Amino acid sequence: MSPVFPMLTVLTMFYYICLRRRARTATRGEMMNSHRTVESNSRTSPLNAEVVQYAKEVVDFSSHYGSENSMSYTMWNLAGVPNVFPSSGDFTQTAVFRTYGTWWDQCPSASLPFKRTPPNFQSQDYVELTFEQQVYPTAVYVLETYHPGAVIRILACSANPYSPNPPAEVRFKRFSCLSHLSTWYYRWEILWSERPTKVNASQARQFKPCIKQINFPTNLIRLEVNSSLLDYYTELDAVVLHGVKDKPVLSPKTSLIDMNDIEDDAYEEKDGCEMDNLNKKFSSAVLREGPNNGYFDKLPYELIQLILNHLTLPDLCRLAQTCKLLSQHCCDPLQYIHLNLQPYWAKLNDTSLEFLQARCTLVQWLNLSWTGNRGFISVTGFSRFLKVCGSELVRLELSCSHFLNETCLEVISEMCPNLQALNLSSCDKLPPQAFNHIAKLCSLKRLVLYRTKVEQTALLSILNFCSELQHLSLGSCVLIEDYDVIASMIGAKCKKLRTLDLWRCKNITENGIAELASGCPLLEELDLGWCPTLQSSTGCFTRLARQLPNLQKLFLTANRSVCDTDIEELACNCTKLQQLDILGTRMVSPASLRKLLESCKNLSLLDVSFCSQIDNRAVLELNASFPKVFIKKSFTQ
């Protein structure tokens, strides 16, 4: 027999084992779903009365449609009793996330996805809520008032935000071989999860998933959402937590399927903390002498690397335990060129980074978004990791990473000389002076500062030194005093700029628009949504249309002055336009929209919600004439 046949046989067996493991996991997942109802039917003592409470406070979130200085469309509307429910429609008193559908993924500003993202991690946004009393949850109700179906995961935390010293029964200890990293941590438990599903209704509903019973009381609940299948923005009105003060006793007939038994779960493992298990698996100290390598040592090194490239991070850790040959492959730095740690946010800590450090010396893309909060990652642990692994970094995602401080940004600026993309979205706890260090990253091409406290002086310095910028997000940066000055600097220094997000910038005028239009002719995407100081009568929108012919996305949301002249200028000059939002204007007629749709053959999204001249009949007529265009028309009941 030719030597190639044993190698092919081994390769086939390897894939077969992987497929069987996947199938087994799916079976367990189905079993878990079938038992969720049984889990929730726990018996409680008549004296253990159920406590029903609305959220007391919103403590963290990843994005929202609203402003930082008001309550309209903000996540803070989730606190307290319902404002709208059971009414349906588009209401400012609800909580709304920044995006919906796949439109933002189709824009020029969209980033490429990370490889090796586990298929069961599909969360795009989150919000964390606290409640007055700690209870053992029996139910969580989410009051959805518009386009429901975005919530895909509900978690509970053992931490009590209102108590500095947690009870011993809700704490667990993470231990590192370095004694000073031994720390008390809280834990998160999944109450319910589901893949994104299409809900074919936009009406209000009370979402009542069957939740899993947990063994600790909680008053900190986290909702994670995926809006990719939604036709429009989802709106949430309130969250209700039902629970009992005393730990309920399971019925003897109850067959409890523990989420910890799901091997592929991104958050849990049988020992209660997956990333700790990964740490042990990465450690050479736990690698024992295994069986012989079969025919794997006869395969080309590159072929084995290619096979392993399809495994997730936990699978790599498991495979490293099989034999020395595969351990060598699993620890090869080439396997960690792209490292996405966001799916493991609930478990990732300093110890995890310490064990990964030796494998990540060649990492180029690193995603630490959502990680490290509530003390899981320290400034020291993050700095130590970057000092070893930062030299080759090209892309660094740190969205909602609230452990960051000025020292962290200083380390990034010193240890990552090749960095081209930095995402600090919703890092709203970073002090203003920290952003001065970004100016040292002269190779930056992408910078996301959405919902940060960057100040004007620091931003001017960044723009002056980072002249290679192509993508810049300054949405909801409320500490910038004069956006006209910022726009002037962008126009003077950032000649290669392709996308610019100025969502809810409070004071940009026609002067700033003129500087942008003349200085950044390559702009393909411009978000000027909710910029109240821009007036069509000054000719600012006409100037944009005439000087930026490459525009593919233009958001003029909630600008009531946009008129037919502006639409006709877009039709004549911006024929590459794909997305246009003119929500809220009173001055645009169906006739001008028809001209736009006839000229812009690539237009796929048009939002005319609350445009007083565009009624439902006009939308139906335009839809009939241009069926490939998604024309959005929101309503209030």
XYZ file of C-alpha atoms in Angstrom, residues 127-519:
393
model
C -26.928 45.850 28.351
C -26.450 45.125 32.064
C -29.153 45.900 34.632
C -29.218 45.873 38.410
C -32.198 45.164 40.652
C -32.923 46.144 44.231
C -32.943 42.663 45.777
C -30.850 39.578 45.151
C -33.063 36.616 44.290
C -32.843 33.144 42.819
C -34.358 33.823 39.386
C -37.521 31.996 38.401
C -38.317 34.114 35.330
C -37.035 37.066 33.328
C -39.517 39.035 31.222
C -38.367 41.441 28.522
C -40.994 43.939 27.359
C -40.364 44.530 23.646
C -42.420 47.264 22.012
C -41.097 47.335 18.445
C -39.497 44.739 16.157
C -38.939 42.057 18.816
C -36.599 39.107 18.567
C -33.178 40.645 19.124
C -32.490 39.147 22.580
C -30.506 35.925 22.170
C -28.876 35.453 25.585
C -29.703 36.244 29.208
C -27.062 35.920 31.928
C -26.957 36.379 35.694
C -23.954 37.428 37.757
C -23.102 36.411 41.311
C -21.813 39.914 42.028
C -23.939 42.340 44.000
C -23.077 45.825 42.700
C -24.471 47.343 45.903
C -22.335 45.226 48.250
C -18.516 45.551 48.357
C -18.016 42.155 50.038
C -19.719 39.217 48.304
C -20.897 36.187 50.307
C -18.499 33.265 50.175
C -20.966 31.009 48.395
C -21.090 33.237 45.302
C -17.349 33.681 44.926
C -14.777 31.432 43.365
C -11.043 31.677 43.206
C -8.879 31.789 40.121
C -5.338 30.630 40.796
C -2.245 31.359 38.787
C 1.189 29.894 39.157
C 2.141 33.464 40.050
C 0.812 33.927 43.558
C 0.095 37.605 43.141
C -2.471 36.779 40.438
C -4.566 34.704 42.838
C -7.781 36.735 43.127
C -11.423 36.445 44.028
C -13.751 36.649 41.050
C -17.449 36.682 40.399
C -19.047 34.384 37.898
C -21.620 34.665 35.185
C -24.185 31.966 34.478
C -26.299 31.636 31.344
C -29.996 31.618 32.185
C -31.148 31.233 28.597
C -29.672 31.373 25.112
C -30.800 30.829 21.551
C -29.504 31.439 18.061
C -30.904 34.488 16.249
C -34.356 33.766 14.850
C -36.650 35.814 12.661
C -39.792 37.130 14.377
C -42.348 37.922 11.686
C -44.092 40.696 13.596
C -43.258 44.215 14.677
C -45.876 44.374 17.434
C -45.181 44.594 21.152
C -44.741 41.410 23.120
C -43.765 40.206 26.575
C -40.835 37.871 25.956
C -40.796 35.081 28.555
C -38.070 32.510 27.883
C -37.815 29.401 30.051
C -34.720 30.066 32.130
C -32.288 27.751 33.830
C -32.147 27.513 37.604
C -28.880 28.709 39.182
C -27.330 28.025 42.577
C -26.681 31.629 43.639
C -28.876 34.704 44.127
C -28.463 37.600 41.741
C -29.480 41.184 41.174
C -27.303 41.746 38.103
C -28.791 40.628 34.773
C -27.236 40.958 31.329
C -29.107 40.868 28.017
C -27.150 40.166 24.839
C -28.719 40.900 21.472
C -28.252 40.168 17.803
C -30.200 42.465 15.491
C -28.971 41.034 12.194
C -32.351 39.519 11.255
C -34.432 42.554 12.201
C -36.168 44.733 9.624
C -35.724 47.807 11.812
C -34.491 48.946 15.202
C -35.672 46.840 18.133
C -37.113 48.783 21.062
C -37.121 47.525 24.652
C -39.236 49.099 27.368
C -38.499 47.264 30.610
C -37.056 44.100 32.137
C -38.824 42.244 34.937
C -36.970 39.855 37.251
C -39.007 37.217 39.096
C -37.315 35.277 41.869
C -37.357 33.946 45.401
C -35.184 34.919 48.342
C -34.451 31.356 49.461
C -32.859 28.744 47.278
C -35.657 26.655 45.723
C -35.732 22.862 46.086
C -35.905 20.881 42.873
C -38.684 18.410 42.409
C -37.411 14.786 42.672
C -38.755 14.217 39.156
C -36.855 17.133 37.737
C -34.082 16.127 35.367
C -31.680 19.032 35.459
C -29.554 19.531 32.363
C -26.685 21.730 33.411
C -25.359 24.275 30.935
C -21.916 23.292 32.204
C -22.283 19.977 30.410
C -22.293 21.701 27.035
C -18.701 21.351 25.968
C -18.752 23.995 23.256
C -20.418 26.667 25.362
C -18.360 29.832 25.123
C -18.802 30.654 28.794
C -18.961 27.431 30.824
C -17.036 24.240 31.457
C -17.574 21.349 33.814
C -15.253 22.872 36.372
C -17.259 26.101 36.252
C -14.672 28.260 34.535
C -13.670 27.401 30.992
C -10.795 29.819 30.639
C -9.168 28.347 33.748
C -9.453 24.969 32.081
C -7.897 26.437 28.952
C -5.090 27.800 31.080
C -4.368 24.354 32.464
C -4.518 22.813 29.020
C -2.086 25.345 27.644
C 0.335 24.681 30.468
C 3.051 22.206 29.561
C 2.994 21.018 33.163
C -0.232 19.110 32.582
C 0.872 17.453 29.359
C 1.548 13.810 30.008
C 3.266 11.294 27.818
C 0.544 10.301 25.378
C 0.131 7.501 22.881
C 2.200 7.338 19.747
C 1.418 9.776 16.955
C 0.036 7.266 14.506
C 0.675 8.614 11.052
C 0.374 12.281 11.958
C 4.140 12.687 12.148
C 4.291 11.634 8.496
C 1.996 14.478 7.401
C 3.582 17.726 6.216
C 3.813 20.295 8.996
C 1.867 22.810 6.902
C -0.999 20.369 6.319
C -1.471 19.772 10.042
C -1.393 23.518 10.620
C -4.055 23.976 7.972
C -6.309 21.398 9.627
C -5.886 22.948 13.065
C -6.688 26.369 11.643
C -10.365 25.314 11.553
C -10.549 24.637 15.297
C -11.786 27.082 17.918
C -9.570 28.133 20.801
C -11.084 25.627 23.290
C -10.703 22.845 20.716
C -7.038 23.747 20.270
C -6.572 23.487 24.015
C -8.188 20.071 24.129
C -6.235 18.773 21.179
C -2.980 19.902 22.782
C -3.555 17.233 25.449
C -3.468 14.290 23.049
C 0.222 13.971 22.223
C 3.438 15.953 22.062
C 3.282 16.357 18.301
C -0.162 17.957 18.350
C 0.763 19.951 21.424
C 3.624 21.449 19.442
C 1.263 22.341 16.620
C -1.408 23.753 18.934
C 1.144 26.006 20.624
C 2.662 27.267 17.397
C 2.392 31.105 17.314
C 1.216 30.843 13.709
C -2.083 29.486 15.069
C -2.662 32.775 16.881
C -2.170 35.360 14.145
C -5.852 36.244 14.633
C -6.949 35.905 18.259
C -10.574 36.627 19.157
C -11.070 36.504 22.927
C -14.362 38.404 23.016
C -16.483 35.210 23.091
C -14.786 34.302 26.384
C -15.335 37.678 28.075
C -17.049 36.086 31.076
C -13.985 34.020 32.039
C -10.939 35.750 30.612
C -8.561 37.048 33.276
C -4.904 37.808 33.945
C -4.127 34.117 34.265
C -5.574 33.448 30.824
C -3.408 36.141 29.265
C -0.360 34.819 31.112
C -0.745 31.330 29.655
C -1.545 32.599 26.157
C 1.383 34.979 26.165
C 4.024 32.593 24.835
C 1.783 31.534 21.948
C 0.870 35.060 20.855
C 4.242 36.535 19.979
C 3.142 36.816 16.335
C -0.444 37.941 16.912
C -1.588 40.590 14.421
C -5.303 40.851 15.141
C -6.416 40.834 18.787
C -9.984 41.215 20.036
C -10.379 41.912 23.761
C -13.758 43.639 23.464
C -16.084 43.269 26.485
C -13.335 41.587 28.512
C -11.711 42.334 31.837
C -14.536 44.154 33.589
C -15.064 44.016 37.364
C -11.407 43.273 37.987
C -11.000 40.216 35.779
C -8.096 41.836 33.918
C -5.718 44.197 35.662
C -3.678 47.003 34.180
C -0.569 45.018 35.097
C -1.792 41.854 33.388
C -2.795 43.688 30.211
C 0.476 45.634 30.091
C 2.558 42.505 30.603
C 0.721 40.764 27.759
C 1.176 43.638 25.306
C 4.855 44.054 26.132
C 5.409 40.495 24.897
C 2.760 40.298 22.161
C 2.283 43.847 20.915
C 5.153 44.289 18.472
C 3.333 42.683 15.504
C -0.161 43.940 16.334
C -1.971 45.554 13.425
C -5.520 45.536 14.784
C -6.661 45.886 18.403
C -10.326 45.729 19.431
C -11.061 47.006 22.946
C -14.730 47.949 22.803
C -16.332 48.216 26.276
C -13.111 47.153 27.998
C -13.570 49.115 31.198
C -10.324 47.993 32.821
C -8.458 50.388 30.521
C -6.832 53.481 31.973
C -4.223 55.977 30.865
C -1.389 53.545 31.581
C -2.945 51.013 29.201
C -3.105 53.503 26.342
C 0.469 54.542 27.046
C 1.566 50.906 26.825
C -0.358 50.474 23.559
C 1.342 53.534 22.080
C 4.791 52.259 23.079
C 4.468 48.511 22.456
C 2.382 48.501 19.245
C 4.347 50.544 16.674
C 2.651 48.805 13.723
C -0.912 49.305 14.919
C -3.284 50.329 12.122
C -6.717 49.818 13.715
C -7.794 50.710 17.254
C -11.357 50.362 18.536
C -12.168 52.038 21.873
C -15.919 52.153 21.324
C -17.919 52.788 24.541
C -14.791 52.879 26.712
C -16.518 55.694 28.567
C -14.495 55.274 31.752
C -11.211 56.257 30.112
C -10.111 59.679 31.418
C -9.793 62.465 28.814
C -6.016 62.799 29.232
C -5.504 59.149 28.245
C -6.305 59.853 24.602
C -3.200 62.000 24.154
C -1.147 58.806 23.800
C -3.002 57.777 20.621
C -1.194 60.537 18.717
C 1.973 58.411 18.907
C 0.358 55.727 16.728
C 1.222 57.383 13.441
C 0.352 54.328 11.312
C -3.310 54.301 12.329
C -5.778 53.846 9.493
C -8.885 53.105 11.581
C -9.837 54.760 14.879
C -13.150 54.258 16.689
C -13.830 56.650 19.578
C -17.627 56.282 19.738
C -18.988 57.191 23.211
C -15.634 58.122 24.701
C -14.503 61.175 26.671
C -11.928 62.322 24.163
C -11.452 66.084 24.339
C -10.766 68.550 21.581
C -7.086 69.145 22.329
C -6.246 65.439 22.330
C -8.256 64.827 19.169
C -6.529 67.670 17.312
C -3.173 66.145 18.242
C -4.301 62.724 16.976
C -5.481 64.166 13.676
C -2.263 66.115 13.250
C 0.013 63.080 13.642
C -2.216 60.286 12.256
C -2.503 61.523 8.693
C -2.975 57.987 7.297
C -6.460 57.678 8.808
C -9.053 56.190 6.468
C -11.847 55.399 8.920
C -12.756 57.653 11.863
C -15.683 57.361 14.279
C -16.429 60.287 16.595
C -20.089 59.523 17.257
C -21.487 60.751 20.599
C -18.199 62.288 21.763
C -19.817 64.889 23.988
C -16.677 66.609 25.318
C -15.626 68.038 21.951
C -16.332 71.763 22.146
C -16.177 72.839 18.500
C -16.698 70.304 15.742
C -15.983 72.921 13.087
C -12.387 73.088 14.318
C -12.196 69.281 14.242
C -13.668 69.181 10.727
C -11.150 71.780 9.559
C -8.265 69.683 10.902
C -9.679 66.536 9.305
C -9.930 68.300 5.968
C -6.378 69.618 6.246
C -4.615 66.471 7.508
C -6.655 63.377 6.645
C -6.702 63.437 2.865
C -7.127 59.645 2.647
C -10.245 59.547 4.820
C -12.940 57.249 3.405
C -15.486 57.029 6.239
C -16.449 59.506 8.966
C -18.982 59.055 11.774
C -20.164 62.320 13.348
C -23.381 60.860 14.780
C -24.924 63.291 17.296
C -22.100 65.828 17.141
C -23.762 68.843 18.680
C -22.327 71.895 16.962
C -20.935 71.282 13.483
C -22.073 73.941 10.993
C -21.890 74.596 7.267
C -18.323 75.849 7.775
C -17.143 72.493 9.037
C -18.997 70.706 6.225
C -17.251 72.927 3.674
C -13.831 71.975 5.098
C -14.694 68.282 5.008
C -16.087 68.361 1.494
C -13.091 70.179 0.043
C -10.395 68.381 2.058
